Amino acid sequence: MIKSLENVMQRQLQSLELYEQVDRLKLAIFTALTFTQKLSGLPPENIFSVLLKDSLVAKGTVLGFITDCFREYLVENSFDDLIALLKRAKIEDRLLEFFPMQKRTIEAFSEHFSKAGLAPLVEYNKKKVFEVKLKELKTYLTDQISENADMGEVIESVKQRCKEAKLPDADVVRTVWEALMDAIQWSGKNQQQNINLALRQVKTWGTLLGSFTHTGKLQLELIYTIQTYCYEDAKLMKLFPEIIRALYDQDVLAEDTILFWFRKGSNPKGRQTFVQGLEPFVKWLEEAEEEE
């Protein structure tokens, strides 16, 4: 019975352009209700994938249909339920493909679904786009660092990518740090060698980090990122103070930022251990400040 329903729905959706607007609306409502009822065994992937037919998409027919379908689905379901449905249908990352080619932009997406009263979907898609762009940036950076590419060229390329994708500064800082660590060829169980590798990486590519931590707030974000990373990776727990000292020496982290983190930092992950480890360096900073 489920297979028969699937076949009928697929045939109807493949012929979507033959229906009048009022009938397409009825079909959209029926589709939404079908998945609202959570009919066991009916795979949403097999239903929604039919809609990604070039001729249907090009005319805007599909966009109107899925908009009506999503709105109707949300009458009886939460937004989280809708996202879960999109994931089962394997289209949560492909929503722009339902737009005609000439309108396949983030701006057009936002305008369309905002007008349709689906603002949460707009925010969700923005987040997904950022995640994809950050993942691409991380992959690019990891490759460039692994290949020991020219520092200046890497920095300029990253800045251009961030500008084009309008990536949040804090996310870029976290991504650059993660790429630095991912590019290291870790040495199994040799603890000291791993520590040396990580420290060398930071010293070699500190200028890269400094290019994206031009404010105290972003420097603090970098410290929090390093703190979390060292806390979650046992082999680097003891390395935190050395990394902070190395970044201070390279003018990536300012004295004021380090002291603020030491005195008022809000990230609890391993904080007591890291504060204790950094205490000798902070004491040196404070004494140097008093002498001045």
CSV table of N, CA, C and O in Angstrom, one decimal, residues 25-89:
chain,number,residue,atom,x,y,z
A,25,LEU,N,-2.0,23.6,-5.0
A,25,LEU,CA,-2.1,23.9,-3.6
A,25,LEU,C,-2.7,22.7,-2.8
A,25,LEU,O,-2.2,22.3,-1.7
A,26,LYS,N,-3.7,22.1,-3.4
A,26,LYS,CA,-4.3,20.9,-2.8
A,26,LYS,C,-3.3,19.8,-2.7
A,26,LYS,O,-3.3,19.0,-1.7
A,27,LEU,N,-2.5,19.6,-3.7
A,27,LEU,CA,-1.5,18.6,-3.7
A,27,LEU,C,-0.4,18.8,-2.7
A,27,LEU,O,0.1,17.9,-2.0
A,28,ALA,N,-0.1,20.1,-2.5
A,28,ALA,CA,0.9,20.5,-1.5
A,28,ALA,C,0.4,20.2,-0.1
A,28,ALA,O,1.1,19.7,0.7
A,29,ILE,N,-0.9,20.5,0.1
A,29,ILE,CA,-1.5,20.2,1.4
A,29,ILE,C,-1.6,18.7,1.6
A,29,ILE,O,-1.2,18.2,2.7
A,30,PHE,N,-1.9,18.0,0.6
A,30,PHE,CA,-2.0,16.5,0.7
A,30,PHE,C,-0.6,15.9,1.1
A,30,PHE,O,-0.4,15.1,1.9
A,31,THR,N,0.5,16.5,0.4
A,31,THR,CA,1.8,16.0,0.6
A,31,THR,C,2.2,16.3,2.1
A,31,THR,O,2.8,15.4,2.8
A,32,ALA,N,1.9,17.5,2.5
A,32,ALA,CA,2.3,17.9,3.9
A,32,ALA,C,1.5,17.0,4.9
A,32,ALA,O,2.1,16.5,5.9
A,33,LEU,N,0.3,16.7,4.7
A,33,LEU,CA,-0.5,15.9,5.6
A,33,LEU,C,0.0,14.5,5.6
A,33,LEU,O,-0.1,13.8,6.6
A,34,THR,N,0.4,14.0,4.4
A,34,THR,CA,1.0,12.7,4.3
A,34,THR,C,2.1,12.5,5.3
A,34,THR,O,2.2,11.5,6.0
A,35,PHE,N,3.0,13.4,5.3
A,35,PHE,CA,4.2,13.3,6.2
A,35,PHE,C,3.9,13.7,7.6
A,35,PHE,O,4.6,13.3,8.6
A,36,THR,N,2.8,14.5,7.8
A,36,THR,CA,2.4,14.8,9.2
A,36,THR,C,1.9,13.6,9.9
A,36,THR,O,2.1,13.4,11.1
A,37,GLN,N,1.3,12.7,9.1
A,37,GLN,CA,0.7,11.5,9.6
A,37,GLN,C,1.8,10.4,9.9
A,37,GLN,O,1.6,9.4,10.4
A,38,LYS,N,3.1,10.8,9.4
A,38,LYS,CA,4.2,9.9,9.6
A,38,LYS,C,4.0,8.5,9.1
A,38,LYS,O,4.2,7.5,9.9
A,39,LEU,N,3.4,8.3,7.9
A,39,LEU,CA,3.1,7.0,7.4
A,39,LEU,C,4.4,6.2,7.3
A,39,LEU,O,5.4,6.5,6.7
A,40,SER,N,4.4,5.1,8.0
A,40,SER,CA,5.6,4.3,8.1
A,40,SER,C,6.0,3.7,6.8
A,40,SER,O,5.2,3.2,6.0
A,41,GLY,N,7.3,3.9,6.4
A,41,GLY,CA,7.8,3.3,5.2
A,41,GLY,C,7.8,4.2,4.0
A,41,GLY,O,8.4,3.9,3.0
A,42,LEU,N,7.1,5.4,4.1
A,42,LEU,CA,7.1,6.3,3.0
A,42,LEU,C,8.3,7.2,3.0
A,42,LEU,O,8.4,8.1,3.8
A,43,PRO,N,9.3,6.9,2.1
A,43,PRO,CA,10.5,7.7,2.2
A,43,PRO,C,10.4,9.1,1.5
A,43,PRO,O,10.1,9.2,0.4
A,44,PRO,N,10.6,10.1,2.3
A,44,PRO,CA,10.4,11.5,1.8
A,44,PRO,C,11.5,11.8,0.7
A,44,PRO,O,11.2,12.6,-0.2
A,45,GLU,N,12.6,11.1,0.7
A,45,GLU,CA,13.6,11.3,-0.3
A,45,GLU,C,13.1,11.0,-1.7
A,45,GLU,O,13.3,11.7,-2.7
A,46,ASN,N,12.3,9.9,-1.8
A,46,ASN,CA,11.8,9.5,-3.1
A,46,ASN,C,10.7,10.4,-3.6
A,46,ASN,O,10.4,10.5,-4.8
A,47,ILE,N,10.1,11.2,-2.7
A,47,ILE,CA,9.0,12.1,-3.0
A,47,ILE,C,9.6,13.4,-3.5
A,47,ILE,O,9.3,13.9,-4.6
A,48,PHE,N,10.4,14.0,-2.6
A,48,PHE,CA,10.9,15.4,-2.9
A,48,PHE,C,11.9,15.4,-4.0
A,48,PHE,O,12.1,16.4,-4.7
A,49,SER,N,12.7,14.3,-4.2
A,49,SER,CA,13.7,14.3,-5.3
A,49,SER,C,13.1,14.4,-6.6
A,49,SER,O,13.7,15.0,-7.6
A,50,VAL,N,11.8,14.0,-6.8
A,50,VAL,CA,11.1,14.1,-8.0
A,50,VAL,C,10.9,15.6,-8.5
A,50,VAL,O,10.9,15.9,-9.6
A,51,LEU,N,10.9,16.5,-7.5
A,51,LEU,CA,10.6,17.9,-7.7
A,51,LEU,C,11.9,18.6,-8.3
A,51,LEU,O,11.7,19.7,-8.9
A,52,LEU,N,13.0,18.0,-8.2
A,52,LEU,CA,14.2,18.6,-8.7
A,52,LEU,C,14.5,18.4,-10.2
A,52,LEU,O,15.6,18.1,-10.6
A,53,LYS,N,13.4,18.5,-10.9
A,53,LYS,CA,13.4,18.3,-12.3
A,53,LYS,C,13.6,19.7,-13.0
A,53,LYS,O,12.9,20.6,-12.7
A,54,ASP,N,14.6,19.8,-13.8
A,54,ASP,CA,15.0,21.1,-14.4
A,54,ASP,C,13.8,21.9,-14.9
A,54,ASP,O,13.7,23.1,-14.7
A,55,SER,N,12.9,21.2,-15.7
A,55,SER,CA,11.8,22.0,-16.3
A,55,SER,C,10.8,22.5,-15.3
A,55,SER,O,10.3,23.6,-15.5
A,56,LEU,N,10.6,21.8,-14.2
A,56,LEU,CA,9.7,22.2,-13.2
A,56,LEU,C,10.3,23.3,-12.4
A,56,LEU,O,9.6,24.3,-12.1
A,57,VAL,N,11.6,23.2,-12.1
A,57,VAL,CA,12.3,24.2,-11.3
A,57,VAL,C,12.4,25.5,-12.0
A,57,VAL,O,12.2,26.6,-11.5
A,58,ALA,N,12.7,25.4,-13.3
A,58,ALA,CA,13.0,26.6,-14.2
A,58,ALA,C,11.7,27.5,-14.2
A,58,ALA,O,11.9,28.8,-14.3
A,59,LYS,N,10.6,27.0,-14.2
A,59,LYS,CA,9.3,27.8,-14.3
A,59,LYS,C,8.9,28.3,-13.0
A,59,LYS,O,7.9,29.1,-12.9
A,60,GLY,N,9.5,27.9,-11.9
A,60,GLY,CA,9.1,28.4,-10.6
A,60,GLY,C,8.0,27.6,-10.0
A,60,GLY,O,7.5,27.9,-8.9
A,61,THR,N,7.5,26.6,-10.7
A,61,THR,CA,6.4,25.8,-10.2
A,61,THR,C,6.8,25.1,-8.9
A,61,THR,O,5.9,25.0,-8.0
A,62,VAL,N,8.0,24.5,-8.9
A,62,VAL,CA,8.4,23.7,-7.7
A,62,VAL,C,8.5,24.6,-6.5
A,62,VAL,O,8.1,24.2,-5.4
A,63,LEU,N,9.0,25.8,-6.6
A,63,LEU,CA,9.2,26.7,-5.5
A,63,LEU,C,7.9,27.1,-4.8
A,63,LEU,O,7.8,27.0,-3.6
A,64,GLY,N,6.9,27.3,-5.6
A,64,GLY,CA,5.6,27.6,-5.1
A,64,GLY,C,5.0,26.4,-4.3
A,64,GLY,O,4.4,26.6,-3.3
A,65,PHE,N,5.2,25.3,-4.9
A,65,PHE,CA,4.7,24.0,-4.3
A,65,PHE,C,5.3,23.7,-3.0
A,65,PHE,O,4.6,23.5,-2.0
A,66,ILE,N,6.7,23.8,-2.9
A,66,ILE,CA,7.3,23.4,-1.6
A,66,ILE,C,7.0,24.5,-0.6
A,66,ILE,O,7.0,24.1,0.6
A,67,THR,N,6.8,25.7,-1.0
A,67,THR,CA,6.5,26.8,0.0
A,67,THR,C,5.2,26.5,0.6
A,67,THR,O,5.0,26.5,1.8
A,68,ASP,N,4.2,26.1,-0.2
A,68,ASP,CA,2.8,25.8,0.3
A,68,ASP,C,2.9,24.5,1.2
A,68,ASP,O,2.3,24.4,2.2
A,69,CYS,N,3.7,23.6,0.7
A,69,CYS,CA,3.9,22.3,1.5
A,69,CYS,C,4.5,22.6,2.8
A,69,CYS,O,4.0,22.0,3.9
A,70,PHE,N,5.5,23.4,2.9
A,70,PHE,CA,6.2,23.6,4.2
A,70,PHE,C,5.3,24.4,5.1
A,70,PHE,O,5.2,24.1,6.3
A,71,ARG,N,4.5,25.4,4.6
A,71,ARG,CA,3.6,26.1,5.5
A,71,ARG,C,2.5,25.2,6.0
A,71,ARG,O,2.2,25.3,7.2
A,72,GLU,N,2.0,24.4,5.2
A,72,GLU,CA,0.9,23.5,5.7
A,72,GLU,C,1.5,22.5,6.7
A,72,GLU,O,0.8,22.2,7.7
A,73,TYR,N,2.7,22.0,6.5
A,73,TYR,CA,3.3,21.0,7.4
A,73,TYR,C,3.5,21.7,8.8
A,73,TYR,O,3.3,21.0,9.8
A,74,LEU,N,3.8,22.9,8.8
A,74,LEU,CA,4.1,23.6,10.1
A,74,LEU,C,2.8,24.0,10.8
A,74,LEU,O,2.9,24.4,12.0
A,75,VAL,N,1.7,23.8,10.2
A,75,VAL,CA,0.4,24.0,11.0
A,75,VAL,C,0.3,23.0,12.1
A,75,VAL,O,-0.2,23.3,13.2
A,76,GLU,N,0.7,21.7,11.8
A,76,GLU,CA,0.6,20.7,12.8
A,76,GLU,C,1.9,20.2,13.4
A,76,GLU,O,1.9,19.3,14.3
A,77,ASN,N,3.0,20.7,12.9
A,77,ASN,CA,4.3,20.3,13.3
A,77,ASN,C,5.2,21.4,13.7
A,77,ASN,O,5.0,22.6,13.3
A,78,SER,N,6.3,21.2,14.4
A,78,SER,CA,7.2,22.2,14.8
A,78,SER,C,8.3,22.4,13.7
A,78,SER,O,8.4,21.6,12.8
A,79,PHE,N,9.0,23.5,13.8
A,79,PHE,CA,10.1,23.8,12.9
A,79,PHE,C,11.1,22.7,12.9
A,79,PHE,O,11.7,22.3,11.9
A,80,ASP,N,11.4,22.2,14.1
A,80,ASP,CA,12.4,21.1,14.2
A,80,ASP,C,11.9,19.8,13.5
A,80,ASP,O,12.7,19.1,12.9
A,81,ASP,N,10.6,19.6,13.5
A,81,ASP,CA,10.0,18.5,12.8
A,81,ASP,C,10.3,18.7,11.3
A,81,ASP,O,10.6,17.7,10.5
A,82,LEU,N,10.1,19.9,10.8
A,82,LEU,CA,10.3,20.2,9.4
A,82,LEU,C,11.8,19.9,9.0
A,82,LEU,O,12.0,19.3,8.0
A,83,ILE,N,12.7,20.4,9.8
A,83,ILE,CA,14.1,20.2,9.5
A,83,ILE,C,14.4,18.7,9.5
A,83,ILE,O,15.2,18.2,8.7
A,84,ALA,N,13.8,17.9,10.4
A,84,ALA,CA,14.0,16.5,10.5
A,84,ALA,C,13.5,15.9,9.2
A,84,ALA,O,14.1,14.9,8.6
A,85,LEU,N,12.4,16.3,8.7
A,85,LEU,CA,11.8,15.8,7.4
A,85,LEU,C,12.8,16.1,6.3
A,85,LEU,O,13.0,15.3,5.4
A,86,LEU,N,13.3,17.4,6.2
A,86,LEU,CA,14.2,17.8,5.2
A,86,LEU,C,15.5,16.9,5.2
A,86,LEU,O,16.0,16.5,4.1
A,87,LYS,N,15.9,16.6,6.4
A,87,LYS,CA,17.1,15.7,6.5
A,87,LYS,C,16.8,14.3,6.0
A,87,LYS,O,17.7,13.7,5.3
A,88,ARG,N,15.7,13.8,6.4
A,88,ARG,CA,15.3,12.4,5.9
A,88,ARG,C,15.2,12.4,4.4
A,88,ARG,O,15.5,11.4,3.7
A,89,ALA,N,14.7,13.6,3.8
A,89,ALA,CA,14.6,13.7,2.4
A,89,ALA,C,15.9,14.0,1.7
A,89,ALA,O,16.0,14.0,0.5
